Short mmCIF file of C-alpha atoms in Angstrom, two decimals:
data_model
loop_
_atom_site.label_atom_id
_atom_site.label_comp_id
_atom_site.label_asym_id
_atom_site.label_seq_id
_atom_site.Cartn_x
_atom_site.Cartn_y
_atom_site.Cartn_z
CA MET A 1 148.31 -42.84 233.34
CA THR A 2 148.29 -42.87 237.15
CA LYS A 3 147.01 -39.96 239.17
CA ARG A 4 150.53 -39.29 240.41
CA ASN A 5 151.88 -39.09 236.82
CA LYS A 6 149.06 -36.78 235.78
CA VAL A 7 149.94 -34.42 238.62
CA PHE A 8 153.64 -34.53 237.61
CA VAL A 9 152.86 -33.76 233.96
CA ALA A 10 150.54 -30.89 234.90
CA ALA A 11 153.12 -29.43 237.27
CA SER A 12 155.84 -29.68 234.58
CA PHE A 13 153.55 -27.92 232.06
CA LEU A 14 152.82 -25.07 234.45
CA LEU A 15 156.52 -24.73 235.31
CA ALA A 16 157.44 -24.51 231.62
CA PHE A 17 154.60 -22.05 230.99
CA PHE A 18 155.79 -19.65 233.67
CA LEU A 19 159.50 -20.02 232.96
CA TYR A 20 159.31 -19.53 229.19
CA PRO A 21 158.30 -15.84 229.20
CA ILE A 22 161.02 -15.06 231.71
CA GLU A 23 163.65 -16.79 229.60
CA SER A 24 162.46 -15.09 226.39
CA GLU A 25 162.56 -11.68 228.03
CA ALA A 26 166.03 -12.31 229.41
CA THR A 27 167.44 -13.32 226.02
CA ALA A 28 165.59 -10.73 223.92
CA LYS A 29 167.93 -8.39 222.05
CA THR A 30 167.40 -5.07 220.31
CA TYR A 31 169.18 -4.51 217.00
CA TYR A 32 169.84 -1.28 215.13
CA HIS A 33 170.19 -1.60 211.36
CA VAL A 34 171.77 1.43 209.70
CA THR A 35 171.76 2.12 205.96
CA LEU A 36 173.65 5.12 204.55
CA LYS A 37 174.07 6.62 201.09
CA ALA A 38 176.67 9.33 200.42
CA PHE A 39 176.59 11.49 197.30
CA LEU A 40 180.14 12.16 196.13
CA ASP A 41 179.64 14.61 193.26
CA PRO A 42 176.82 17.20 193.08
CA ASP A 43 177.08 17.11 189.29
CA ASP A 44 176.76 13.32 189.06
CA LEU A 45 174.17 11.63 191.29
CA SER A 46 175.41 8.19 190.22
CA ALA A 47 178.67 8.80 192.11
CA VAL A 48 177.79 7.33 195.49
CA GLU A 49 178.89 5.27 198.44
CA TRP A 50 176.65 2.90 200.38
CA ALA A 51 177.19 1.45 203.84
CA TRP A 52 175.25 -1.10 205.89
CA VAL A 53 175.78 -1.58 209.63
CA THR A 54 174.12 -3.77 212.24
CA LEU A 55 174.55 -3.04 215.96
CA VAL A 56 173.07 -4.70 219.04
CA GLU A 57 172.16 -3.03 222.33
CA ILE A 58 174.20 -4.08 225.38
CA GLN A 59 173.89 -2.55 228.84
CA LYS A 60 176.86 -0.41 229.84
CA ARG A 61 177.25 -2.37 233.06
CA GLU A 62 178.00 -5.42 230.90
CA ALA A 63 180.25 -3.53 228.52
CA TYR A 64 182.22 -1.88 231.34
CA PRO A 65 182.07 -4.35 234.26
CA GLU A 66 184.95 -2.77 236.21
CA GLN A 67 183.47 0.73 236.00
CA ALA A 68 180.04 -0.67 236.91
CA ALA A 69 181.48 -2.41 239.99
CA LEU A 70 183.22 0.80 241.04
CA ALA A 71 180.00 2.78 240.67
CA GLU A 72 178.09 0.24 242.74
CA ARG A 73 180.76 0.32 245.43
CA TYR A 74 179.99 3.99 245.96
CA GLY A 75 176.23 3.50 245.81
CA GLY A 76 175.83 4.52 242.18
CA GLU A 77 174.85 2.76 238.98
CA LEU A 78 176.29 2.71 235.46
CA ARG A 79 173.30 3.40 233.24
CA GLY A 80 172.77 3.58 229.50
CA SER A 81 173.67 1.16 226.71
CA VAL A 82 176.36 0.53 224.14
CA LEU A 83 175.44 -0.29 220.55
CA ALA A 84 177.89 -3.11 219.93
CA PHE A 85 179.23 -4.05 216.51
CA VAL A 86 177.64 -7.01 214.75
CA ARG A 87 178.73 -6.53 211.13
CA ALA A 88 179.18 -3.86 208.45
CA ALA A 89 179.88 -3.49 204.74
CA ALA A 90 180.38 -0.64 202.25
CA TRP A 91 180.42 -0.12 198.49
CA ARG A 92 181.44 2.72 196.19
CA SER A 93 180.62 3.35 192.55
CA GLU A 94 183.14 3.99 189.81
CA HIS A 95 183.64 7.69 189.15
CA ARG A 96 185.75 10.03 187.05
CA TYR A 97 185.84 13.83 186.95
CA THR A 98 188.14 16.70 185.97
CA ILE A 99 189.33 19.93 187.57
CA ASP A 100 190.52 22.95 185.61
CA LYS A 101 194.12 23.84 186.44
CA ARG A 102 197.21 25.17 184.71
CA CYS A 103 200.16 23.15 183.46
CA LYS A 104 203.31 25.02 182.52
CA ASP A 105 201.30 28.25 182.56
CA ARG A 106 198.70 26.88 180.14
CA PRO A 107 195.09 25.84 180.79
CA ALA A 108 194.88 22.12 181.58
CA GLU A 109 192.69 19.55 183.27
CA MET A 110 193.49 17.28 186.18
CA GLU A 111 191.65 13.97 185.88
CA ILE A 112 190.67 12.19 189.11
CA SER A 113 189.14 8.72 189.17
CA TRP A 114 188.54 5.56 191.18
CA GLY A 115 187.05 2.17 190.44
CA GLU A 116 184.02 0.38 191.83
CA SER A 117 184.87 -1.53 194.98
CA TRP A 118 183.37 -3.33 197.96
CA ASN A 119 184.67 -2.97 201.47
CA ASP A 120 187.41 -4.96 203.07
CA LYS A 121 187.04 -3.71 206.63
CA VAL A 122 184.41 -1.36 208.09
CA TYR A 123 184.26 -0.38 211.76
CA ALA A 124 181.46 1.44 213.58
CA MET A 125 179.86 1.73 216.99
CA GLY A 126 177.09 3.58 218.78
CA GLY A 127 175.54 4.26 222.15
CA LEU A 128 172.41 5.20 224.06
CA ASP A 129 174.12 7.67 226.38
CA ASN A 130 171.10 9.40 227.89
CA PRO A 131 169.68 7.07 230.58
CA ASN A 132 166.59 9.25 230.85
CA ASN A 133 165.81 8.95 227.15
CA PRO A 134 166.48 5.53 225.55
CA ASP A 135 165.31 6.96 222.21
CA GLU A 136 168.44 9.11 221.83
CA LEU A 137 171.37 7.48 220.06
CA ASN A 138 174.85 8.25 218.84
CA PHE A 139 176.46 6.47 215.91
CA GLY A 140 179.71 6.79 214.03
CA PHE A 141 182.47 5.11 212.06
CA THR A 142 185.73 4.78 213.97
CA THR A 143 189.10 3.05 214.28
CA ARG A 144 189.01 3.29 218.07
CA PRO A 145 188.37 0.07 220.06
CA ILE A 146 184.81 -1.14 219.54
CA LEU A 147 182.63 -3.49 221.55
CA LEU A 148 181.68 -6.65 219.69
CA GLN A 149 178.40 -8.51 220.06
CA ASN A 150 180.13 -11.13 222.25
CA LYS A 151 180.89 -8.32 224.76
CA ARG A 152 184.59 -8.35 224.00
CA TRP A 153 186.49 -5.25 222.99
CA PHE A 154 188.35 -5.20 219.69
CA ASP A 155 190.94 -2.72 218.47
CA PRO A 156 190.80 -2.42 214.65
CA LYS A 157 194.39 -1.19 214.64
CA SER A 158 195.51 -4.50 216.13
CA ARG A 159 195.10 -6.10 212.70
CA SER A 160 197.61 -5.55 209.94
CA TYR A 161 196.41 -3.44 207.04
CA VAL A 162 197.84 -4.32 203.64
CA ALA A 163 196.97 -2.13 200.64
CA LEU A 164 197.49 -3.23 197.05
CA GLY A 165 199.37 -0.60 195.05
CA PRO A 166 198.77 0.36 191.42
CA VAL A 167 199.19 -2.36 188.82
CA ARG A 168 201.35 -1.28 185.90
CA MET A 169 200.16 -2.39 182.48
CA GLU A 170 202.69 -2.90 179.70
CA GLY A 171 203.02 0.20 177.56
CA GLU A 172 201.40 2.49 180.15
CA PRO A 173 203.26 4.98 182.37
CA ALA A 174 203.83 3.98 185.96
CA GLU A 175 201.79 5.65 188.72
CA GLU A 176 203.65 7.15 191.63
CA ILE A 177 202.36 6.35 195.13
CA ARG A 178 201.85 9.44 197.24
CA GLY A 179 200.86 9.81 200.89
CA GLU A 180 200.23 7.19 203.54
CA PHE A 181 198.05 4.12 203.16
CA ILE A 182 196.73 3.44 206.65
CA LEU A 183 193.75 1.79 208.29
CA ARG A 184 190.61 3.92 208.05
CA PRO A 185 187.11 3.41 209.49
CA VAL A 186 186.00 2.38 205.96
CA ASN A 187 188.55 0.50 203.83
CA TYR A 188 187.93 -0.74 200.31
CA LEU A 189 189.49 -3.72 198.60
CA ASP A 190 190.66 -1.26 195.95
CA PRO A 191 192.06 1.61 198.03
CA LEU A 192 193.33 3.70 195.11
CA LYS A 193 192.36 7.17 193.96
CA HIS A 194 194.02 7.95 190.61
CA TYR A 195 195.33 11.33 189.43
CA SER A 196 196.52 12.37 185.99
CA PHE A 197 197.88 15.84 185.37
CA CYS A 198 200.60 17.54 183.39
CA GLN A 199 202.01 14.27 181.98
CA LYS A 200 202.20 12.74 185.45
CA GLN A 201 200.17 9.93 187.01
CA TRP A 202 199.97 9.10 190.70
CA VAL A 203 197.71 7.47 193.27
CA GLU A 204 196.62 8.29 196.81
CA GLN A 205 194.52 6.39 199.31
CA TYR A 206 190.81 6.81 198.65
CA LEU A 207 189.13 8.50 201.62
CA SER A 208 185.54 7.43 202.18
CA GLU A 209 182.86 10.03 202.92
CA PHE A 210 181.93 7.86 205.90
CA ASN A 211 185.38 7.96 207.53
CA HIS A 212 184.57 10.77 209.97
CA PHE A 213 180.79 10.50 209.89
CA HIS A 214 178.96 10.69 213.21
CA LEU A 215 175.36 11.43 214.05
CA HIS A 216 173.18 12.13 217.05
CA GLU A 217 169.56 11.17 216.45
CA GLU A 218 166.32 10.38 218.26
CA PHE A 219 163.32 8.13 217.69
CA TYR A 220 160.14 10.17 218.10
CA ASP A 221 156.60 9.30 219.19
CA GLY A 222 157.36 5.64 219.83
CA ASP A 223 158.50 5.13 216.24
CA ASN A 224 161.28 2.59 215.55
CA GLU A 225 162.56 4.18 212.32
CA ILE A 226 164.62 7.23 211.51
CA PHE A 227 165.01 8.60 207.98
CA ASN A 228 167.04 11.77 207.59
CA GLN A 229 169.90 13.43 205.75
CA THR A 230 172.83 15.70 206.49
CA THR A 231 173.22 19.22 205.19
CA GLY A 232 176.41 20.99 204.32
CA LYS A 233 179.58 19.76 202.68
CA LYS A 234 178.73 16.07 203.08
CA HIS A 235 175.40 14.96 201.68
CA ILE A 236 174.53 11.67 203.34
CA VAL A 237 171.08 10.10 203.54
CA TYR A 238 170.58 7.58 206.34
CA HIS A 239 167.96 5.18 207.65
CA ILE A 240 167.99 3.55 211.10
CA LEU A 241 165.69 0.69 212.05
CA ARG A 242 165.27 -0.50 215.65
CA THR A 243 163.99 -4.06 215.82
CA SER A 244 164.21 -7.41 217.60
CA SER A 245 165.29 -9.07 214.32
CA ARG A 246 168.97 -9.72 213.71
CA ILE A 247 168.46 -9.56 209.94
CA HIS A 248 169.36 -6.28 208.24
CA PRO A 249 166.46 -5.69 205.81
CA ASN A 250 168.63 -3.82 203.27
CA TRP A 251 171.89 -5.74 203.67
CA LYS A 252 174.09 -4.91 200.66
CA GLN A 253 171.05 -3.63 198.77
CA GLN A 254 171.20 -0.14 197.32
CA GLN A 255 167.87 0.93 198.73
CA MET A 256 166.42 2.34 201.92
#
């Protein structure tokens, strides 16, 4: 190898050495993997819903370029980040319970049930809205427009939602359909909640415990994990992992 070639190879090596860290830093992404478990019946701990969500951090100036340009025009800056939607799934267990009521002025039971089902469509989004504390985050399930990982906005309501009604078996009474079946933040392939009372059977749309679930949380002491639970009417246990890995460690696994 000539002296000139040796110099060229050395220069190329140094150029690659200095450029590589810059490129890696520029393309590095931060993912938030959320796992949630909702308890549906205090008398039956096997009656649960699970949800798994992966979000990726995107600067607000990239998510809202027009607003960012307007802020810069007046000497300001659009700070903070959006937690954009990557993917999500949900699952519910089969469950059946009864409620004491009266039928024709006599004691009776209303039976309520639903079958096991996976999700069809699940929509969620989050944000790091406090520019002075990147450890604070908001997260929630929603049918409002959400930012996707490709930095495009998507309106869940722009897609048609088709729900399969009750299937009538020969020799069994027909189930009446009551109420609206509309797109929710969490939609199952089997959207039916069955009722039986006073010689009548009907179905309504199953409403997930996650439908209106939102949380405001914070990572403490440099930790990248949050494990907590809600108190009150809804009992939901949740785990949030902040990592550079795109892989959700608990994806569709009933563990956290």
